[in-house]
């Protein structure tokens, strides 16, 4: 009797559970309402639509009929109630200001804003089912996949990270979704139709932003996964994106000053002499950098004691001069490194699917730390802590962060988190995470680290991006303005370039003109940093690699020195203003360097201006981007009065002017009563 009673009780419990599960679901045709989620399932395909915080929807779809809960870098969001209604022909879901309608026949999804305007609509082709969502099996539950939406030719698109395509408006471009030196993939798209779109997928792929359609494609992934949300202005969209993915911490005060770097200071004494000379000349400087090959062997992660005999004393002297030291660290290991054996034996390096694990030739054959593996991140930080952090170093330069593998065969890379085709884009995020979390555990309150790549959410780790190893010429300088603006719109307000480009010449008069123009642009960049390898190179006997000629501001002759030292003082004058707006960036996600349309969204002309920008809300910067320029055109947005900083003349907004320029200055205008006096 006792056994029979237990069976009856189990039957009653299971029946109650089945009843409760059924009561949580309402099914009609291909639709199922499951608590706070709409499910559509038909003809071998499944998708979910969920609320993702306030006023946002998340879409996930797969032909494996399994949806994963992998959020990648999306932050947990407060619960929002999804309104779901189902009828025979369609289902409707509403989350605050965004609505989606789904056709029952083929599952086609259309997104609307609160006013009923279409934001984005899945594509169809001759009534074929699922044309918008394409899956090609790559074995097991992985697919080559693509999602396609209709698009209007007059739509403007921005964000997506940093590309060298010389475009601010990305409409009409195809973007590779992959990390490379000078290319940073951050797949957040901002549209003038009033939506933000996050492609939540670290797989290698592409974004097709054509005149007739918008597509996102992944070579090897489990599912389509994206988030869409509406916004009344570009600023509203960027701030919403920051709420979903994270915000930069408060920038340390020294971060707003001038940074001196070159390829490379070969010894402790050389670096200290440069720092002392800046102070002797009474030139502002906040940071100085010890670049690569200060180490004995790549992967030792420590100073070469013969050339850098007392790093702790070096840090202390620099700090007494109000200068912070930044040190370059690569996520790489040579076979002869003291750490190679330990890291390979514990599977802390990336592995090949076929062949050996040496992925890069840079003086030695190198492999990379697998920073997607939490234990590997901790192991690397333990070495950085012992040899740098414990000596007082608080700033790190994370080079080779893509990672820069040669030859670049993603399918032949095995990370802890998956095959290279599936997860490679997340590598720089995890590299930044490794050092940031170590610094936080060590009690460091303020963090700013330089890194050559990033992904969704990298900003929350105190990462400062730069535009990579770029050429020193005017066409490249022009591209930097657009690259910096799109990086800011992709959620990362901390960005800079190698002033003068990575490659330059100390003897070329044409290069000196370029350097001056770049230096002026650098003074009005989020971070101002001198860097590069200046020819002729200097041969260093007995060292692993050579260096470039001096690149300090006094290294290029009297005229460049006079102009650049003046702009150093202008930058110093700007620091309270920059700090104020960096604090706002930390609070709201607002980039300090932004396109004109960010502050003037109602002026249609601003959406096509890509060679000038706002530096905070009060300063309009029009850098000189052409060699031997005597004048340049400048657009002054409608809605403000503009004061020429140099002449004091006031202009009405909503007009284009032709402005005479000299080598000594770049055009600058202020508004909102901001008073910028150039000393």
XYZ file of C-alpha atoms in Angstrom:
679
model
C 0.000 0.000 0.000
C 2.817 2.378 0.856
C 4.471 1.847 -2.543
C 1.148 2.338 -4.343
C 0.575 5.613 -2.474
C 3.966 6.929 -3.582
C 3.143 6.094 -7.215
C -0.204 7.901 -6.959
C 1.537 10.931 -5.447
C 4.137 10.961 -8.234
C 1.371 10.760 -10.837
C -0.439 13.686 -9.243
C 2.760 15.806 -9.116
C 3.640 15.059 -12.738
C 0.092 15.841 -13.820
C 0.191 19.130 -11.952
C 3.545 20.013 -13.573
C 2.161 19.188 -17.018
C -0.905 21.332 -16.318
C 1.259 24.253 -15.150
C 3.532 23.949 -18.199
C 0.523 23.861 -20.491
C -0.989 26.861 -18.722
C 2.208 28.845 -19.358
C 1.978 28.164 -23.091
C -0.598 29.225 -25.634
C -0.212 27.663 -29.037
C -1.924 28.664 -32.255
C -0.620 27.569 -35.650
C 3.161 28.034 -35.780
C 3.138 30.368 -32.748
C 3.651 29.548 -29.096
C 3.412 32.085 -26.309
C 5.656 30.870 -23.516
C 5.584 33.179 -20.512
C 7.512 36.245 -21.751
C 8.611 34.869 -25.122
C 7.120 34.378 -28.581
C 8.163 31.202 -30.390
C 7.640 30.534 -34.096
C 8.327 27.055 -35.462
C 7.629 25.703 -38.927
C 9.277 23.779 -41.778
C 12.497 22.931 -39.979
C 13.154 26.358 -38.496
C 12.716 27.823 -35.029
C 12.972 31.346 -33.694
C 12.447 33.157 -30.423
C 11.636 36.812 -29.816
C 12.252 38.093 -26.291
C 12.205 41.430 -24.525
C 15.753 42.551 -23.834
C 15.490 45.229 -21.203
C 13.264 48.207 -21.889
C 12.307 49.090 -25.487
C 14.413 46.381 -27.120
C 13.771 42.998 -28.715
C 16.132 40.065 -29.104
C 15.755 37.648 -32.012
C 17.347 34.183 -32.106
C 16.859 31.492 -34.753
C 18.309 28.120 -35.716
C 17.570 25.113 -37.888
C 18.974 22.796 -35.234
C 15.716 23.449 -33.333
C 17.838 24.367 -30.316
C 18.443 27.948 -29.159
C 21.387 28.610 -26.850
C 21.358 31.106 -24.001
C 24.872 32.382 -24.785
C 24.741 36.149 -24.290
C 28.370 36.719 -25.294
C 28.998 40.288 -24.114
C 25.454 41.547 -23.684
C 24.828 42.725 -20.133
C 21.977 41.297 -18.058
C 18.957 43.540 -18.431
C 16.079 44.381 -16.103
C 13.041 42.275 -16.830
C 10.546 43.880 -19.196
C 7.071 42.551 -19.855
C 6.489 41.504 -23.450
C 2.955 42.053 -24.711
C 2.070 39.143 -27.008
C -1.070 38.715 -29.082
C -1.689 35.880 -31.547
C -4.226 35.746 -34.354
C -4.625 33.288 -37.243
C -2.555 35.410 -39.661
C 0.058 37.006 -37.446
C 1.470 37.526 -33.993
C 2.388 40.846 -32.458
C 4.918 41.503 -29.713
C 5.402 44.870 -28.029
C 8.101 45.985 -25.611
C 7.594 49.649 -24.805
C 8.531 51.708 -27.858
C 9.220 48.789 -30.224
C 6.761 46.412 -31.869
C 7.307 43.348 -34.030
C 4.723 41.728 -36.274
C 5.303 38.161 -37.453
C 3.411 36.623 -40.373
C 2.158 33.137 -39.529
C 2.569 31.850 -43.096
C 6.315 32.293 -43.402
C 7.495 33.810 -40.145
C 8.496 37.102 -41.763
C 9.288 39.717 -39.087
C 8.733 43.463 -39.356
C 9.836 45.907 -36.636
C 8.052 49.213 -35.939
C 8.639 52.156 -33.656
C 6.003 53.651 -31.372
C 4.726 55.944 -34.144
C 4.109 52.950 -36.416
C 7.024 53.626 -38.769
C 8.861 50.578 -40.123
C 12.329 50.273 -38.670
C 13.456 47.057 -40.314
C 11.696 44.346 -42.302
C 12.899 40.892 -43.223
C 13.385 40.381 -46.943
C 11.376 38.036 -49.148
C 11.915 36.801 -52.679
C 8.994 35.658 -54.845
C 7.146 34.459 -51.740
C 9.814 31.886 -50.904
C 9.669 30.889 -47.261
C 12.594 31.842 -45.043
C 14.432 33.819 -47.715
C 15.429 36.276 -44.990
C 17.096 33.561 -42.907
C 19.437 31.161 -44.654
C 21.242 28.205 -43.087
C 23.739 25.838 -44.655
C 24.787 22.943 -42.449
C 28.445 22.738 -41.477
C 28.024 19.621 -39.381
C 26.244 18.907 -36.107
C 24.503 22.088 -34.919
C 26.738 24.614 -36.726
C 25.730 26.526 -39.853
C 26.879 29.059 -42.364
C 24.066 31.541 -41.859
C 22.698 34.850 -43.024
C 19.825 37.190 -42.203
C 18.654 39.784 -44.734
C 16.418 42.843 -44.420
C 14.903 45.219 -46.942
C 16.614 48.615 -47.034
C 15.957 52.095 -48.383
C 18.533 53.820 -50.583
C 18.282 57.068 -48.610
C 19.128 55.446 -45.278
C 22.420 56.451 -43.618
C 24.320 53.875 -41.546
C 27.107 54.397 -39.012
C 29.107 52.609 -36.326
C 30.391 49.045 -36.807
C 33.883 49.780 -35.437
C 36.878 50.912 -37.469
C 37.497 50.266 -41.147
C 40.003 51.748 -43.593
C 37.385 52.359 -46.296
C 37.405 56.165 -45.990
C 33.690 56.182 -45.134
C 31.705 57.635 -42.282
C 28.333 56.760 -43.810
C 28.638 53.010 -44.367
C 25.668 52.723 -46.714
C 26.779 50.935 -49.875
C 29.703 49.128 -48.251
C 30.481 45.505 -47.425
C 32.330 45.097 -44.129
C 34.329 42.045 -43.154
C 33.445 41.010 -39.605
C 36.957 40.063 -38.525
C 39.741 41.575 -36.432
C 42.902 42.662 -38.245
C 45.650 45.212 -37.775
C 43.930 48.591 -38.581
C 40.469 46.887 -38.750
C 38.274 46.608 -35.651
C 34.933 44.828 -35.920
C 32.291 46.022 -33.447
C 28.977 45.005 -35.038
C 26.666 47.725 -33.767
C 24.804 49.512 -36.551
C 23.142 52.910 -36.105
C 20.539 53.945 -38.703
C 18.958 57.275 -39.593
C 15.682 55.348 -39.755
C 15.824 55.415 -35.976
C 17.078 51.996 -34.905
C 20.141 50.441 -33.372
C 21.100 46.878 -34.323
C 23.542 44.611 -32.467
C 24.791 41.518 -34.305
C 25.420 39.356 -31.240
C 27.803 36.886 -32.820
C 31.646 36.737 -32.606
C 31.929 34.556 -35.710
C 33.938 35.646 -38.721
C 31.571 36.951 -41.392
C 30.460 40.130 -43.095
C 27.861 42.874 -43.095
C 26.351 43.833 -46.459
C 25.008 47.375 -46.240
C 23.860 47.726 -49.840
C 21.470 50.231 -51.343
C 18.691 47.625 -51.483
C 19.279 45.324 -48.526
C 21.057 44.938 -45.218
C 22.505 41.514 -44.412
C 24.562 39.983 -41.632
C 26.443 36.773 -42.376
C 28.468 34.309 -40.265
C 30.674 31.591 -41.700
C 30.257 29.182 -38.784
C 27.762 29.666 -35.968
C 24.943 27.961 -34.113
C 22.268 30.592 -34.537
C 21.194 33.986 -35.763
C 21.237 36.323 -32.776
C 20.610 40.073 -32.781
C 19.080 42.860 -30.700
C 17.126 45.779 -32.182
C 15.853 48.929 -30.474
C 14.420 52.314 -31.534
C 15.657 55.807 -30.754
C 14.551 59.351 -31.511
C 18.125 60.565 -32.145
C 21.622 59.203 -32.733
C 22.502 60.154 -29.154
C 19.555 58.147 -27.814
C 20.656 55.088 -29.800
C 24.285 55.279 -28.640
C 23.238 55.716 -25.021
C 20.841 52.758 -25.252
C 23.620 50.636 -26.752
C 25.860 51.582 -23.816
C 23.156 50.420 -21.408
C 23.104 47.046 -23.184
C 26.860 46.498 -23.486
C 28.637 48.627 -20.897
C 30.295 52.016 -20.434
C 33.862 53.143 -20.065
C 35.030 53.701 -16.494
C 36.033 57.172 -15.380
C 39.132 58.218 -17.316
C 42.173 58.837 -15.103
C 43.222 62.481 -15.124
C 46.608 61.707 -16.658
C 44.850 60.076 -19.620
C 43.755 63.464 -20.984
C 47.325 64.772 -21.292
C 50.050 64.165 -23.877
C 51.533 60.686 -24.377
C 55.044 60.219 -25.781
C 55.913 56.956 -27.522
C 58.200 55.715 -30.294
C 59.441 52.508 -31.791
C 61.248 51.971 -29.496
C 63.087 53.236 -26.389
C 65.752 50.566 -26.145
C 66.813 51.166 -22.532
C 65.771 52.587 -19.210
C 68.272 55.432 -19.533
C 67.063 56.462 -23.001
C 63.441 56.580 -21.857
C 64.281 58.564 -18.713
C 66.380 61.046 -20.666
C 63.429 61.778 -22.960
C 61.124 62.290 -19.970
C 63.667 64.597 -18.329
C 64.060 66.603 -21.534
C 60.304 67.230 -21.769
C 60.358 68.576 -18.224
C 63.527 70.614 -18.855
C 61.796 72.288 -21.814
C 58.657 72.825 -19.715
C 56.589 70.833 -22.227
C 53.433 69.091 -20.978
C 53.658 65.291 -20.834
C 51.550 62.790 -18.894
C 52.511 59.335 -20.185
C 55.625 57.759 -21.697
C 55.736 54.295 -23.239
C 58.165 51.384 -23.165
C 57.262 49.583 -26.384
C 57.988 46.056 -27.555
C 61.235 44.092 -27.152
C 62.090 45.568 -23.800
C 61.932 41.877 -22.809
C 64.673 39.220 -23.049
C 62.487 36.765 -25.010
C 58.939 37.218 -26.290
C 56.644 35.663 -23.678
C 58.905 36.288 -20.689
C 56.768 39.340 -19.824
C 59.525 41.166 -17.983
C 62.242 43.752 -18.579
C 65.645 42.798 -19.937
C 67.698 43.434 -16.789
C 70.827 44.450 -18.720
C 69.071 47.387 -20.393
C 66.359 48.059 -17.820
C 68.198 47.416 -14.525
C 65.766 48.982 -12.054
C 62.179 49.296 -13.340
C 60.822 50.165 -9.908
C 63.176 53.138 -9.572
C 62.287 54.180 -13.132
C 58.573 54.207 -12.288
C 59.242 56.190 -9.122
C 61.323 58.837 -10.912
C 58.718 59.199 -13.652
C 55.939 59.556 -11.113
C 57.931 62.265 -9.328
C 57.823 64.109 -12.680
C 54.024 63.518 -12.901
C 54.512 61.012 -15.732
C 52.986 57.532 -15.880
C 54.790 54.635 -17.551
C 52.942 52.403 -19.995
C 54.480 49.050 -20.928
C 53.802 46.986 -24.052
C 52.764 43.369 -23.488
C 52.043 40.936 -26.289
C 49.838 37.832 -25.788
C 52.577 35.796 -27.480
C 55.152 33.170 -26.515
C 58.347 32.098 -28.243
C 59.397 28.476 -27.816
C 62.499 29.582 -25.897
C 60.480 31.754 -23.493
C 60.648 30.752 -19.836
C 56.824 30.509 -19.851
C 56.284 28.515 -23.036
C 56.480 25.024 -21.519
C 54.074 25.799 -18.679
C 51.510 27.488 -20.927
C 51.526 24.772 -23.584
C 51.408 21.905 -21.071
C 48.326 23.460 -19.446
C 46.612 24.176 -22.787
C 46.838 27.923 -22.182
C 47.757 28.668 -25.814
C 45.595 28.610 -28.906
C 45.939 25.371 -30.831
C 45.800 24.492 -34.503
C 43.225 22.083 -35.832
C 46.080 20.826 -38.040
C 49.841 21.414 -37.858
C 51.953 23.105 -35.150
C 51.039 25.930 -32.804
C 53.424 28.621 -34.133
C 51.188 31.246 -35.697
C 53.351 34.365 -36.105
C 56.902 35.102 -37.239
C 58.229 38.167 -35.396
C 61.969 37.679 -34.815
C 60.974 34.383 -33.195
C 58.278 31.840 -34.058
C 55.401 32.748 -31.762
C 52.191 31.268 -30.486
C 49.372 33.120 -28.697
C 47.894 32.845 -25.224
C 44.308 31.596 -25.405
C 42.728 34.471 -23.503
C 39.246 33.016 -24.150
C 40.220 30.467 -21.456
C 39.694 31.937 -17.946
C 42.583 29.947 -16.452
C 44.938 31.186 -19.183
C 43.915 34.779 -18.476
C 44.777 34.352 -14.812
C 48.080 32.647 -15.609
C 49.152 35.468 -17.907
C 48.137 38.137 -15.411
C 50.111 36.411 -12.635
C 53.286 36.975 -14.688
C 52.358 40.564 -15.532
C 51.649 41.236 -11.890
C 54.949 39.799 -10.724
C 57.123 41.596 -13.275
C 55.272 44.870 -13.899
C 52.354 45.574 -11.577
C 54.305 44.831 -8.377
C 56.922 47.355 -9.542
C 54.313 50.108 -9.715
C 53.339 49.923 -13.396
C 49.641 50.668 -13.867
C 49.268 51.042 -17.649
C 49.542 48.306 -20.262
C 49.725 48.381 -24.038
C 48.016 45.287 -25.432
C 49.526 44.904 -28.879
C 48.885 42.030 -31.310
C 45.370 41.877 -29.890
C 43.456 40.667 -32.955
C 45.396 38.239 -32.728
C 47.644 38.896 -35.753
C 48.059 35.346 -37.059
C 50.011 34.615 -40.247
C 48.747 33.092 -42.414
C 45.273 34.020 -41.220
C 43.311 30.772 -41.499
C 40.492 31.062 -38.975
C 39.271 27.502 -39.520
C 42.651 26.168 -38.377
C 42.489 27.832 -34.953
C 41.116 26.141 -31.850
C 40.208 28.384 -28.918
C 38.840 27.302 -25.563
C 35.485 28.794 -26.642
C 35.383 27.198 -30.079
C 36.805 27.091 -33.566
C 38.371 30.280 -34.928
C 35.599 30.778 -37.480
C 33.057 30.723 -34.649
C 34.632 32.916 -31.938
C 37.699 34.824 -33.220
C 36.151 38.276 -32.940
C 35.890 38.020 -29.169
C 39.653 37.563 -28.627
C 40.527 41.262 -28.042
C 37.665 41.569 -25.575
C 39.025 38.691 -23.503
C 42.589 40.050 -23.742
C 41.427 43.380 -22.304
C 39.430 41.487 -19.667
C 42.510 39.538 -18.540
C 44.466 42.659 -17.629
C 41.565 44.776 -16.379
C 40.333 42.122 -13.964
C 43.885 41.585 -12.716
C 44.294 45.287 -12.081
C 40.976 45.415 -10.257
C 41.916 42.438 -8.080
C 45.181 44.223 -7.296
C 43.261 47.216 -5.968
C 43.812 49.579 -8.898
C 40.986 52.111 -8.944
C 41.568 53.893 -12.266
C 42.352 51.947 -15.436
C 43.292 52.989 -18.948
C 45.038 50.467 -21.209
C 45.915 50.798 -24.893
C 44.811 47.982 -27.206
C 44.876 47.459 -30.961
C 41.466 45.812 -31.270
C 38.108 45.518 -29.552
C 34.627 44.082 -29.730
C 31.184 44.651 -28.273
C 31.589 45.714 -24.636
C 35.369 46.251 -24.681
C 34.792 49.766 -23.373
C 33.910 48.557 -19.886
C 37.451 47.243 -19.380
C 39.060 50.692 -19.609
C 40.264 50.088 -23.157
C 41.725 52.808 -25.351
C 41.683 51.783 -29.005
C 44.088 53.024 -31.617
C 43.974 52.720 -35.361
C 46.902 50.339 -35.798
C 50.030 50.451 -37.921
C 48.919 53.044 -40.459
C 50.846 54.895 -43.150
C 52.116 58.428 -42.665
C 50.403 60.323 -45.515
C 47.481 62.668 -46.057
C 45.045 60.080 -47.509
C 45.530 58.024 -44.344
C 45.076 61.074 -42.124
C 41.718 61.771 -43.813
C 40.596 58.224 -43.050
C 41.405 58.640 -39.359
C 38.715 61.263 -38.828
C 36.019 58.925 -40.113
C 37.451 55.930 -38.276
C 37.441 57.768 -34.951
C 33.879 58.964 -35.414
C 32.525 55.479 -36.161
C 34.457 53.997 -33.218
C 32.753 56.502 -30.923
C 29.350 55.617 -32.371
C 30.155 51.938 -31.751
C 30.304 52.588 -28.016
C 34.015 53.208 -27.395
C 34.797 56.849 -26.511
C 38.527 56.254 -25.862
C 40.359 56.293 -29.214
C 43.525 57.708 -30.764
C 45.996 57.385 -33.635
C 49.757 57.274 -34.032
C 50.384 60.993 -34.597
C 52.133 61.194 -37.942
C 51.174 57.629 -38.787
C 53.196 54.575 -37.838
C 55.658 55.120 -40.696
C 57.364 58.496 -41.107
C 60.566 60.298 -42.076
C 62.636 62.792 -40.097
C 64.199 64.260 -43.247
C 61.183 64.767 -45.555
C 59.720 68.287 -45.618
C 56.439 66.868 -46.918
C 56.301 64.542 -43.924
C 56.940 67.419 -41.541
C 53.908 69.231 -42.956
C 51.832 66.079 -42.476
C 53.137 65.654 -38.926
C 52.115 69.189 -37.994
C 48.608 68.708 -39.391
C 48.299 65.345 -37.618
C 49.569 66.839 -34.365
C 46.903 69.556 -34.554
C 44.263 66.867 -35.124
C 45.742 64.864 -32.239
C 45.312 67.790 -29.859
C 41.559 67.526 -30.475
C 41.362 63.722 -30.287
C 40.078 61.824 -27.235
C 43.677 60.848 -26.403
C 46.775 62.589 -27.800
C 49.667 60.195 -28.410
C 52.894 60.532 -30.403
C 54.145 57.255 -31.868
C 55.760 55.698 -34.894
C 58.867 54.302 -36.467
C 60.713 57.238 -38.009
C 63.230 56.614 -40.787
C 66.141 56.277 -40.971
C 66.060 53.378 -38.555
C 68.783 53.009 -35.937
C 70.720 49.752 -35.759
C 71.165 48.574 -32.166
C 74.044 46.148 -31.794
C 73.302 43.008 -29.848
C 69.556 43.732 -29.542
C 66.648 41.730 -30.877
C 65.409 44.480 -33.168
C 66.284 47.998 -34.310
C 64.517 51.257 -33.511
C 63.387 54.359 -35.338
C 64.954 57.793 -35.275
C 63.899 60.201 -32.498
C 60.304 61.427 -32.801
C 59.986 63.800 -29.866
C 58.491 67.195 -30.701
C 61.948 68.828 -30.882
C 63.228 66.194 -33.354
C 61.934 67.736 -36.613
C 63.402 71.240 -36.695
C 62.551 74.662 -35.297
C 59.336 75.415 -37.217
C 57.561 72.109 -36.461
C 58.775 72.377 -32.864
C 57.301 75.844 -32.430
C 53.901 74.805 -33.803
C 53.716 71.449 -32.021
C 54.802 72.834 -28.655
C 52.049 75.457 -28.969
C 49.480 72.738 -29.595
C 50.823 70.821 -26.618
C 49.892 73.834 -24.502
C 46.501 74.075 -26.208
C 45.895 70.436 -25.270
C 46.907 71.223 -21.703
C 44.416 74.080 -21.636
C 41.692 71.725 -22.929
C 42.187 69.048 -20.275
C 39.458 70.199 -17.836
C 36.998 70.338 -20.752
C 38.040 66.878 -21.974
C 37.843 65.456 -18.447
C 34.324 66.852 -18.028
C 33.109 65.183 -21.205
C 34.996 61.954 -20.497
C 33.036 61.827 -17.245
C 29.833 62.192 -19.264
C 31.038 59.382 -21.545
C 31.455 57.212 -18.471
C 27.963 58.044 -17.231
C 26.007 57.865 -20.504
C 28.197 56.355 -23.237
C 28.385 59.682 -25.111
C 31.555 59.880 -27.247
C 33.678 63.008 -26.807
C 34.599 63.022 -30.522
C 31.393 62.704 -32.558
C 29.881 63.575 -35.945
C 28.063 66.870 -36.381
C 24.711 65.058 -36.521
C 25.151 63.810 -32.961
C 24.545 67.309 -31.594
C 22.499 68.579 -34.584
C 20.226 65.659 -35.529
C 17.582 67.941 -37.066
C 20.010 69.435 -39.590
C 19.911 67.066 -42.577
C 23.156 68.444 -44.009
C 25.163 67.152 -41.026
C 24.621 63.495 -41.953
C 26.921 63.766 -44.961
C 29.735 65.831 -43.390
C 32.625 63.481 -42.674
C 35.766 65.662 -42.561
C 34.942 67.735 -39.467
C 33.451 66.879 -36.101
C 32.288 68.028 -32.692
C 34.703 67.728 -29.780
C 32.219 67.710 -26.958
C 29.103 69.840 -27.565
C 30.944 73.175 -27.700
C 33.910 72.861 -30.105
C 33.734 72.255 -33.856
C 37.018 70.958 -35.277
C 37.824 71.163 -39.004
C 41.266 69.537 -39.373
C 43.335 70.304 -42.448
C 43.532 67.033 -44.360
C 45.166 68.064 -47.650
C 48.809 68.793 -48.429
C 49.721 72.423 -49.183
C 46.169 73.523 -48.369
C 45.466 77.261 -48.504
C 41.781 76.999 -47.646
C 39.060 74.493 -46.846
C 35.259 74.474 -46.815
C 33.528 74.244 -43.457
C 29.883 73.582 -42.687
C 28.467 75.311 -39.604
C 25.364 73.434 -38.387
C 21.996 75.108 -38.197
C 20.687 75.895 -34.750
C 23.756 77.607 -33.251
C 25.895 80.667 -33.650
C 29.566 79.882 -34.243
C 32.580 81.847 -33.070
C 35.860 81.540 -34.959
C 38.432 80.847 -32.232
C 41.242 82.550 -34.177
C 39.554 85.749 -35.379
C 36.676 86.097 -32.941
C 34.228 86.535 -35.838
C 30.717 85.116 -35.309
C 28.821 83.176 -37.970
C 25.197 82.124 -38.247
C 24.639 78.372 -38.489
C 23.231 76.534 -41.490
C 25.863 77.692 -43.979
C 29.044 76.539 -45.685
C 32.010 78.890 -45.642
C 35.407 78.898 -47.341
C 38.078 79.370 -44.711
C 41.700 80.394 -45.300
C 44.249 78.257 -43.469
C 47.932 78.539 -42.605
C 50.321 75.856 -41.393
C 50.255 77.338 -37.893
C 46.607 76.510 -37.122
C 43.519 74.489 -37.955
C 39.997 75.957 -38.060
C 38.189 75.818 -34.724
C 34.749 77.183 -33.856
C 32.948 77.308 -30.526
C 29.297 77.580 -29.569
C 27.091 77.612 -26.450
C 29.211 80.459 -25.066
C 32.290 78.265 -24.608
C 35.424 80.412 -24.522
C 38.541 78.771 -25.951
C 41.539 81.109 -25.889
C 44.547 79.786 -27.748
C 47.815 80.624 -26.042
